mmCIF file of C-alpha atoms in Angstrom:
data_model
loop_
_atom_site.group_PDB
_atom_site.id
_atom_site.type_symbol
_atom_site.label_atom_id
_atom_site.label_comp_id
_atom_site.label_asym_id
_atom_site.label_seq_id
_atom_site.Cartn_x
_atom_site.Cartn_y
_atom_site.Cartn_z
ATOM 1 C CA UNK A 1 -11.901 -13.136 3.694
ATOM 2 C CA UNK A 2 -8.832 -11.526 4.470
ATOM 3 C CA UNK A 3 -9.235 -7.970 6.590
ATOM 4 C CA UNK A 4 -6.861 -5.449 8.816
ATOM 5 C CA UNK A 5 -8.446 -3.820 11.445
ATOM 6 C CA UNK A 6 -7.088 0.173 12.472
ATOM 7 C CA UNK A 7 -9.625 1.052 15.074
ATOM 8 C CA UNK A 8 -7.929 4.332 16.032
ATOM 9 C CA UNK A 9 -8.905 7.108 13.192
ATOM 10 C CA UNK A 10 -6.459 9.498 14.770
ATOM 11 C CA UNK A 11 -3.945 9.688 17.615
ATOM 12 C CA UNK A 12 -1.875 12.803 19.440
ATOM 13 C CA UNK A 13 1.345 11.990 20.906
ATOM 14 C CA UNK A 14 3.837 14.421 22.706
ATOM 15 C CA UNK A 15 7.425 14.851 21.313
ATOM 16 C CA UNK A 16 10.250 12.506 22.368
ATOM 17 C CA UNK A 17 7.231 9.963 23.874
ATOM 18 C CA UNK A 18 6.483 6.406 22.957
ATOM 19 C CA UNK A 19 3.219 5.595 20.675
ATOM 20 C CA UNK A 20 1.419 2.115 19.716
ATOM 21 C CA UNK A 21 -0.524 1.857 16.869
ATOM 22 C CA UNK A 22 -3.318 -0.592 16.430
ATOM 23 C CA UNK A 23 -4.059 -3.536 14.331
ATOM 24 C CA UNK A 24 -5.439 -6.824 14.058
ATOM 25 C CA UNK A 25 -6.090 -8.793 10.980
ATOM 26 C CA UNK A 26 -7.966 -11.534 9.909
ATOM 27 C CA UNK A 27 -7.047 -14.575 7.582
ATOM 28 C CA UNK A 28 -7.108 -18.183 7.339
ATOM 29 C CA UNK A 29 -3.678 -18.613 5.632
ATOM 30 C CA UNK A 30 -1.034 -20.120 8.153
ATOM 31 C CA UNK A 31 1.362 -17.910 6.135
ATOM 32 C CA UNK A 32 1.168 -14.259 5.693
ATOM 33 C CA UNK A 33 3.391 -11.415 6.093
ATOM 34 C CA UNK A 34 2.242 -8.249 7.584
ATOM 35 C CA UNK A 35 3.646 -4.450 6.675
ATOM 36 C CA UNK A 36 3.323 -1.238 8.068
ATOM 37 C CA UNK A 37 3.703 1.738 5.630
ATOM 38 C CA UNK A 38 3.828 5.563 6.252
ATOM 39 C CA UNK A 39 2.131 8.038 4.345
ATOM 40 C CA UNK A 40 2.790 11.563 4.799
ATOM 41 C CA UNK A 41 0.794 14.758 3.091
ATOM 42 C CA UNK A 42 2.713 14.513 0.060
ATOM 43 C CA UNK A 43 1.148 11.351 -0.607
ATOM 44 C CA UNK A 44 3.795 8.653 -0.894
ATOM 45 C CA UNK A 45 3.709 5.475 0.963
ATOM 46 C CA UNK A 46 7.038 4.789 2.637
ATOM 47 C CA UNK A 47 7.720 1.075 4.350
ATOM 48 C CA UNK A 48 8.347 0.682 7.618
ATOM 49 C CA UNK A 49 8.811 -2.483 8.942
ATOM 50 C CA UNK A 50 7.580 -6.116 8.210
ATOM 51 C CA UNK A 51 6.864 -9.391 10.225
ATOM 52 C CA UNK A 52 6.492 -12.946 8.287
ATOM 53 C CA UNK A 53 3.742 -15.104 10.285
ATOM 54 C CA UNK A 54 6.374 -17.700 10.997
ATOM 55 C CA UNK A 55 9.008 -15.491 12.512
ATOM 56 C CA UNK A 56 9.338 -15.888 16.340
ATOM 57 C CA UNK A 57 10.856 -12.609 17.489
ATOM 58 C CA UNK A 58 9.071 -8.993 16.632
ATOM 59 C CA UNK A 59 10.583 -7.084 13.995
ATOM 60 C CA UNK A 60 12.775 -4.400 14.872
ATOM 61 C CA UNK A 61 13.830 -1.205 12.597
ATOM 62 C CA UNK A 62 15.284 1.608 14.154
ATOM 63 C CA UNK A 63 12.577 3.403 16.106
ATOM 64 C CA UNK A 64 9.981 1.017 15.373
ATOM 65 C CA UNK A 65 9.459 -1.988 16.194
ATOM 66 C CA UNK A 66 6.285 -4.403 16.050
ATOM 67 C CA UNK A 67 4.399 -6.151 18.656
ATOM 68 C CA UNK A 68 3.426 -9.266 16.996
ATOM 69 C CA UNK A 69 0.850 -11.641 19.039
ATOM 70 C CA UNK A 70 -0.376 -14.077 16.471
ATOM 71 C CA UNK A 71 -2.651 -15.939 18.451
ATOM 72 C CA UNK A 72 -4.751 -12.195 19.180
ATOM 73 C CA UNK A 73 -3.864 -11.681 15.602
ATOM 74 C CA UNK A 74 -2.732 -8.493 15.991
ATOM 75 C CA UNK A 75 0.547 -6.641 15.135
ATOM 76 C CA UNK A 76 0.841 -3.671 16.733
ATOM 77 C CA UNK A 77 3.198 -0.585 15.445
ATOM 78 C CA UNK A 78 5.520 1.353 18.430
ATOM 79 C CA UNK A 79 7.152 4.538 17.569
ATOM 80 C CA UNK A 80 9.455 4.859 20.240
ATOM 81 C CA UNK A 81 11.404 8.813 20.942
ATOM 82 C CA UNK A 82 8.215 10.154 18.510
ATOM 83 C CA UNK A 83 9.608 13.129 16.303
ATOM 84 C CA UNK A 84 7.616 16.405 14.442
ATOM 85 C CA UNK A 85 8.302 14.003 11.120
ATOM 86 C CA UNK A 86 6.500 11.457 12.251
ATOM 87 C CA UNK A 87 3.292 13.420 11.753
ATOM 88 C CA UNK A 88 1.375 10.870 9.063
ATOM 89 C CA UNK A 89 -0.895 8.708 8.254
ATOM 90 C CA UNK A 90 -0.087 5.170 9.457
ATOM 91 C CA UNK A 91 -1.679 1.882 7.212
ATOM 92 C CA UNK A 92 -1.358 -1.408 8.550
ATOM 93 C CA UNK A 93 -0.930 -4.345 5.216
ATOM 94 C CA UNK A 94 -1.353 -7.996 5.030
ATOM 95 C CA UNK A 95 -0.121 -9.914 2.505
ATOM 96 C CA UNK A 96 -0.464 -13.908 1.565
ATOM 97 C CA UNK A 97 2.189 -15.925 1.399
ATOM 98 C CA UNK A 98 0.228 -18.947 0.424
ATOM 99 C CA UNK A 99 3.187 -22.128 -1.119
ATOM 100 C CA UNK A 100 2.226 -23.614 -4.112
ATOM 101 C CA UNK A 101 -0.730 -21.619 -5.219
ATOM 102 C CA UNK A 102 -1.004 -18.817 -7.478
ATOM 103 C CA UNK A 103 0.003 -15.810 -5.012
ATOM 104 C CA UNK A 104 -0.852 -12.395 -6.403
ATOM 105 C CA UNK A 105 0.989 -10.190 -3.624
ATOM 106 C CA UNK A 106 -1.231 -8.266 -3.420
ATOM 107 C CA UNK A 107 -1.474 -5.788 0.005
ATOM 108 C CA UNK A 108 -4.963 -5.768 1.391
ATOM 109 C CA UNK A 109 -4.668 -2.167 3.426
ATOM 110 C CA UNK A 110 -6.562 -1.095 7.015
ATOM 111 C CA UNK A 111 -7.909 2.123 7.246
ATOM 112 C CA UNK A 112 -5.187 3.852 8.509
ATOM 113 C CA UNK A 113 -4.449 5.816 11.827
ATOM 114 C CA UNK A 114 -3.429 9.352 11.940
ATOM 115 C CA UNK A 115 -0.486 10.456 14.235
ATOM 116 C CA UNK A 116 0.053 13.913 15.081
ATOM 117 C CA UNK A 117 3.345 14.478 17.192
ATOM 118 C CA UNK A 118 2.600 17.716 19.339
ATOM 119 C CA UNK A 119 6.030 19.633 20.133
ATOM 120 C CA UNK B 1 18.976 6.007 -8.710
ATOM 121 C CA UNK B 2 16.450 2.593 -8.695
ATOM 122 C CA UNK B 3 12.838 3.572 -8.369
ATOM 123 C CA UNK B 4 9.154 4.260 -9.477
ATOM 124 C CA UNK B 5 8.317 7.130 -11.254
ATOM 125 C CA UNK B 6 4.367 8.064 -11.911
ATOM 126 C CA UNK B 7 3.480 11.200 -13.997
ATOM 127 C CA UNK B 8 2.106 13.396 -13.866
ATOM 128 C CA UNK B 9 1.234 14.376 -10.052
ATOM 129 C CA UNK B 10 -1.509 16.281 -10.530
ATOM 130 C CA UNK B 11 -4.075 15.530 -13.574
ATOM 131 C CA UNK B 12 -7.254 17.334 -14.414
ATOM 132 C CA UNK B 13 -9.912 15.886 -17.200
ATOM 133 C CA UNK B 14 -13.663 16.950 -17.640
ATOM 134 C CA UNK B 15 -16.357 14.042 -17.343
ATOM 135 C CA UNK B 16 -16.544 12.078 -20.008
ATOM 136 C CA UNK B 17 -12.670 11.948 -21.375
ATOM 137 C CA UNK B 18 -10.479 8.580 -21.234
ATOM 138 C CA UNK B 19 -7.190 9.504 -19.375
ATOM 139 C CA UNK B 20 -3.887 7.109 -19.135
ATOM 140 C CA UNK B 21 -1.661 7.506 -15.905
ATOM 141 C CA UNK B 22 2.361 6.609 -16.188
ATOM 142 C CA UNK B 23 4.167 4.350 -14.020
ATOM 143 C CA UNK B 24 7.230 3.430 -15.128
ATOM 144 C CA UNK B 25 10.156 1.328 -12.735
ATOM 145 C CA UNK B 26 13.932 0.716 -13.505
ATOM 146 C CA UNK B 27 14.112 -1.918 -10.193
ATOM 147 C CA UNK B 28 14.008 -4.762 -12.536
ATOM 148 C CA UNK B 29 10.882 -6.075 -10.788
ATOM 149 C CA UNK B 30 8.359 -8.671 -11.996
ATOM 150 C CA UNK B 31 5.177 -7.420 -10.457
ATOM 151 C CA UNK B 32 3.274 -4.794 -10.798
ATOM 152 C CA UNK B 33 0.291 -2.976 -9.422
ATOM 153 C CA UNK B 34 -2.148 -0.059 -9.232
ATOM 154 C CA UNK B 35 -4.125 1.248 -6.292
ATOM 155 C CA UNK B 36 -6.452 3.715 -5.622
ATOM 156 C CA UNK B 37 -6.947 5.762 -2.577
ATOM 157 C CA UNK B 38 -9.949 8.019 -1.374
ATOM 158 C CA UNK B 39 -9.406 10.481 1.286
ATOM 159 C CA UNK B 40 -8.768 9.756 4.558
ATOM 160 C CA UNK B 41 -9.277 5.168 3.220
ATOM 161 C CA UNK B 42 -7.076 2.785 2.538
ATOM 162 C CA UNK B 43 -5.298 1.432 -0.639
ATOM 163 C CA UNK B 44 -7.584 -0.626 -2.820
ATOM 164 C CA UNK B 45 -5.874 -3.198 -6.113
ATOM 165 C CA UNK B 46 -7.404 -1.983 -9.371
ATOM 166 C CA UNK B 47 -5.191 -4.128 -11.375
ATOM 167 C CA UNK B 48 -1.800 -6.158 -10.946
ATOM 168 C CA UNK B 49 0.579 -8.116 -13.191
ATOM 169 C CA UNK B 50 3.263 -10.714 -12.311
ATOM 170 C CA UNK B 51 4.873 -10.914 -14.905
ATOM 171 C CA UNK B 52 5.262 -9.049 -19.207
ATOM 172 C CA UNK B 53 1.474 -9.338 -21.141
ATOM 173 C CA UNK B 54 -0.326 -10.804 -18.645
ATOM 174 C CA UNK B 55 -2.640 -8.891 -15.932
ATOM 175 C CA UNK B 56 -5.335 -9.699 -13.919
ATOM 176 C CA UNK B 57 -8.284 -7.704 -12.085
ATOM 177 C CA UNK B 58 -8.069 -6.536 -8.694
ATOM 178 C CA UNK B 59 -10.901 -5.772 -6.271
ATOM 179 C CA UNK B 60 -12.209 -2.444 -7.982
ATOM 180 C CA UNK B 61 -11.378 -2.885 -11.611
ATOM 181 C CA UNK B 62 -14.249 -1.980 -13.234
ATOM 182 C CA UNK B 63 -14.166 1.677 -15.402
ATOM 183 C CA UNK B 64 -10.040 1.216 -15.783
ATOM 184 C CA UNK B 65 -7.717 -0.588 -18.218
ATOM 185 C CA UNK B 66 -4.063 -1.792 -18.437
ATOM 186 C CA UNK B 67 -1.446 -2.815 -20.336
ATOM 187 C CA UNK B 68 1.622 -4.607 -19.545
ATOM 188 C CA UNK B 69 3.794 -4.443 -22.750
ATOM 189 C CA UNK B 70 7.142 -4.019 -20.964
ATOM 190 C CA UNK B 71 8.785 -5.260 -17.611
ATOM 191 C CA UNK B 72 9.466 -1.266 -16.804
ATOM 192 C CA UNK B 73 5.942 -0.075 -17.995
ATOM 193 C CA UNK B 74 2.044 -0.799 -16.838
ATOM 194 C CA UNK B 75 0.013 2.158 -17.451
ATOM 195 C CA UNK B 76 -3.137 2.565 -15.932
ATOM 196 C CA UNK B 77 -6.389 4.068 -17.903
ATOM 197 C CA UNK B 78 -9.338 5.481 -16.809
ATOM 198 C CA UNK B 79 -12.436 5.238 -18.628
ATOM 199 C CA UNK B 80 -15.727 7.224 -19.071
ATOM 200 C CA UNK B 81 -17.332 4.286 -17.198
ATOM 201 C CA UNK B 82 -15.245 4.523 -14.553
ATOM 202 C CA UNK B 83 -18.697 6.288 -12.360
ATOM 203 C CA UNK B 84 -16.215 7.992 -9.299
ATOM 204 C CA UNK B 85 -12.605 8.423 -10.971
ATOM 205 C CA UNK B 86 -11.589 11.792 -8.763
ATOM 206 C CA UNK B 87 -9.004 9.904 -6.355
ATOM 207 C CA UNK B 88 -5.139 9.344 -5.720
ATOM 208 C CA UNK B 89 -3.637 6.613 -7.904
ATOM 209 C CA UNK B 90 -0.576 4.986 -6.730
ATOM 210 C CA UNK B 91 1.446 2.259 -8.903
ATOM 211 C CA UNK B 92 3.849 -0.293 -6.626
ATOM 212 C CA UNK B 93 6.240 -2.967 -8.009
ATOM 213 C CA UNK B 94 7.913 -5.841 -6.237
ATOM 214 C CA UNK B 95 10.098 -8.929 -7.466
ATOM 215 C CA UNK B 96 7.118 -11.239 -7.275
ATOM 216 C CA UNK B 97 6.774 -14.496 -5.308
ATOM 217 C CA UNK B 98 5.068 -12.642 -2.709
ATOM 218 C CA UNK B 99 8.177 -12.238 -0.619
ATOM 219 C CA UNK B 100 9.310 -8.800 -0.750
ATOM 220 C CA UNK B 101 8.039 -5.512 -0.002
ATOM 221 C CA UNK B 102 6.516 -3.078 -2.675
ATOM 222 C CA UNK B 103 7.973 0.277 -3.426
ATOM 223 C CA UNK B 104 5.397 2.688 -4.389
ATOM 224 C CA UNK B 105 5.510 5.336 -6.436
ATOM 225 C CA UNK B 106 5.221 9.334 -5.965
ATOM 226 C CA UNK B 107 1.455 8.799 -6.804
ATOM 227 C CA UNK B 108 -0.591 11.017 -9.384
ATOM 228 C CA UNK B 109 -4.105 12.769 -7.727
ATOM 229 C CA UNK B 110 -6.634 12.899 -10.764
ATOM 230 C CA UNK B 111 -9.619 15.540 -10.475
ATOM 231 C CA UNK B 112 -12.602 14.914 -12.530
ATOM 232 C CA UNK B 113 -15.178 17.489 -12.971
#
């Protein structure tokens, strides 16, 4: 069965320092895509940055990029130059990518990480 | 603007009472899906449809009900049977195929007492 792993509940990190964010996944698919999504107090889930399972270089997006080592299956999230707005909750997704079967897209979500940027 | 929009944001029913959650979406996208999320846990699927009248069960589907009667519409409803329904309920939408990301809605927190 298909599972992302967040082992850190909650994480401190000081103002205009770097941050990784844990996760490792588990699947049997060859092809898979793998999200990270921000959620802060007011609820809404804002995306981040994604990795397909067959790209070869680690997704970049501004501020974040993502350490992607697929045979440790695990893609890691780095804030780099942390800010006061990145105070949030942090969910690492996987989603299948499976060719020529029925693929429902769904996200299966971690547990999420906390991240609270100290000024 | 293109988005999601879920109404209300904050819902209160007594025990007992049937309640139906909005999510509407002007992006023109196929797919469609509702999560639930209990404090401080992750996103679970309720229920998801790829495509108009059709819908299918997600891991935790049982107590709710949808419908899928238009592309821009799938409301979610929560039943009487539904044992735990106090919880945040986001709705998410994507073009389908499994190759883009989903855009989630504002989310709608539903107290049950």
């Amino acid at each position: 069965a298909q599972k992302i792993t967040q082992t850190q509940p909650g994480m401190f990190v000081q103002e205009k320092e770097a941050v990784t964010l844990d996760c490792t996944y588990d699947t049997s698919d060859q092809s898979y895509g793998l999200f990270w999504y921000k959620q802060p107090s007011s609820g809404e889930m804002i995306f981040l940055i994604y990795q397909g399972s067959y790209d070869e270089q680690n997704a970049t997006e501004g501020r974040y990029s993502l350490n992607f080592q697929k045979a440790r299956k695990s893609a890691n999230l780095v804030i780099s130059a942390s800010q006061l707005g990145d105070s949030a909750m942090y969910f690492c997704a996987m989603r299948e990518r499976s060719i020529g079967s029925s693929n429902t897209g769904k996200l299966i979500f971690g547990q999420g990480t906390t991240l609270q940027v100290k000024p | 603007d293109g988005g999601i929009t879920q109404s209300p944001k904050y819902l209160f029913r007594k025990e007992g009472q049937n309640v139906t959650l909005s999510c509407e979406q002007n992006l023109n996208h196929d797919a469609m899906y509702w999560y639930r999320q209990d404090p401080g846990q992750g996103l679970r699927l309720i229920y998801y449809s790829q495509i108009v009248n059709d819908f299918q069960k997600g891991d935790i589907a049982e107590g709710y009900s949808v419908s899928r009667e238009k592309k821009e519409s799938f409301p979610l409803t929560v039943t009487s049977a539904q044992k735990n329904p106090t919880a945040f309920y986001l709705c998410a939408s994507d073009g389908g195929q499994g190759e883009y990301e989903q855009y989630f809605g504002p989310g709608t927190r539903l107290t049950v007492t």
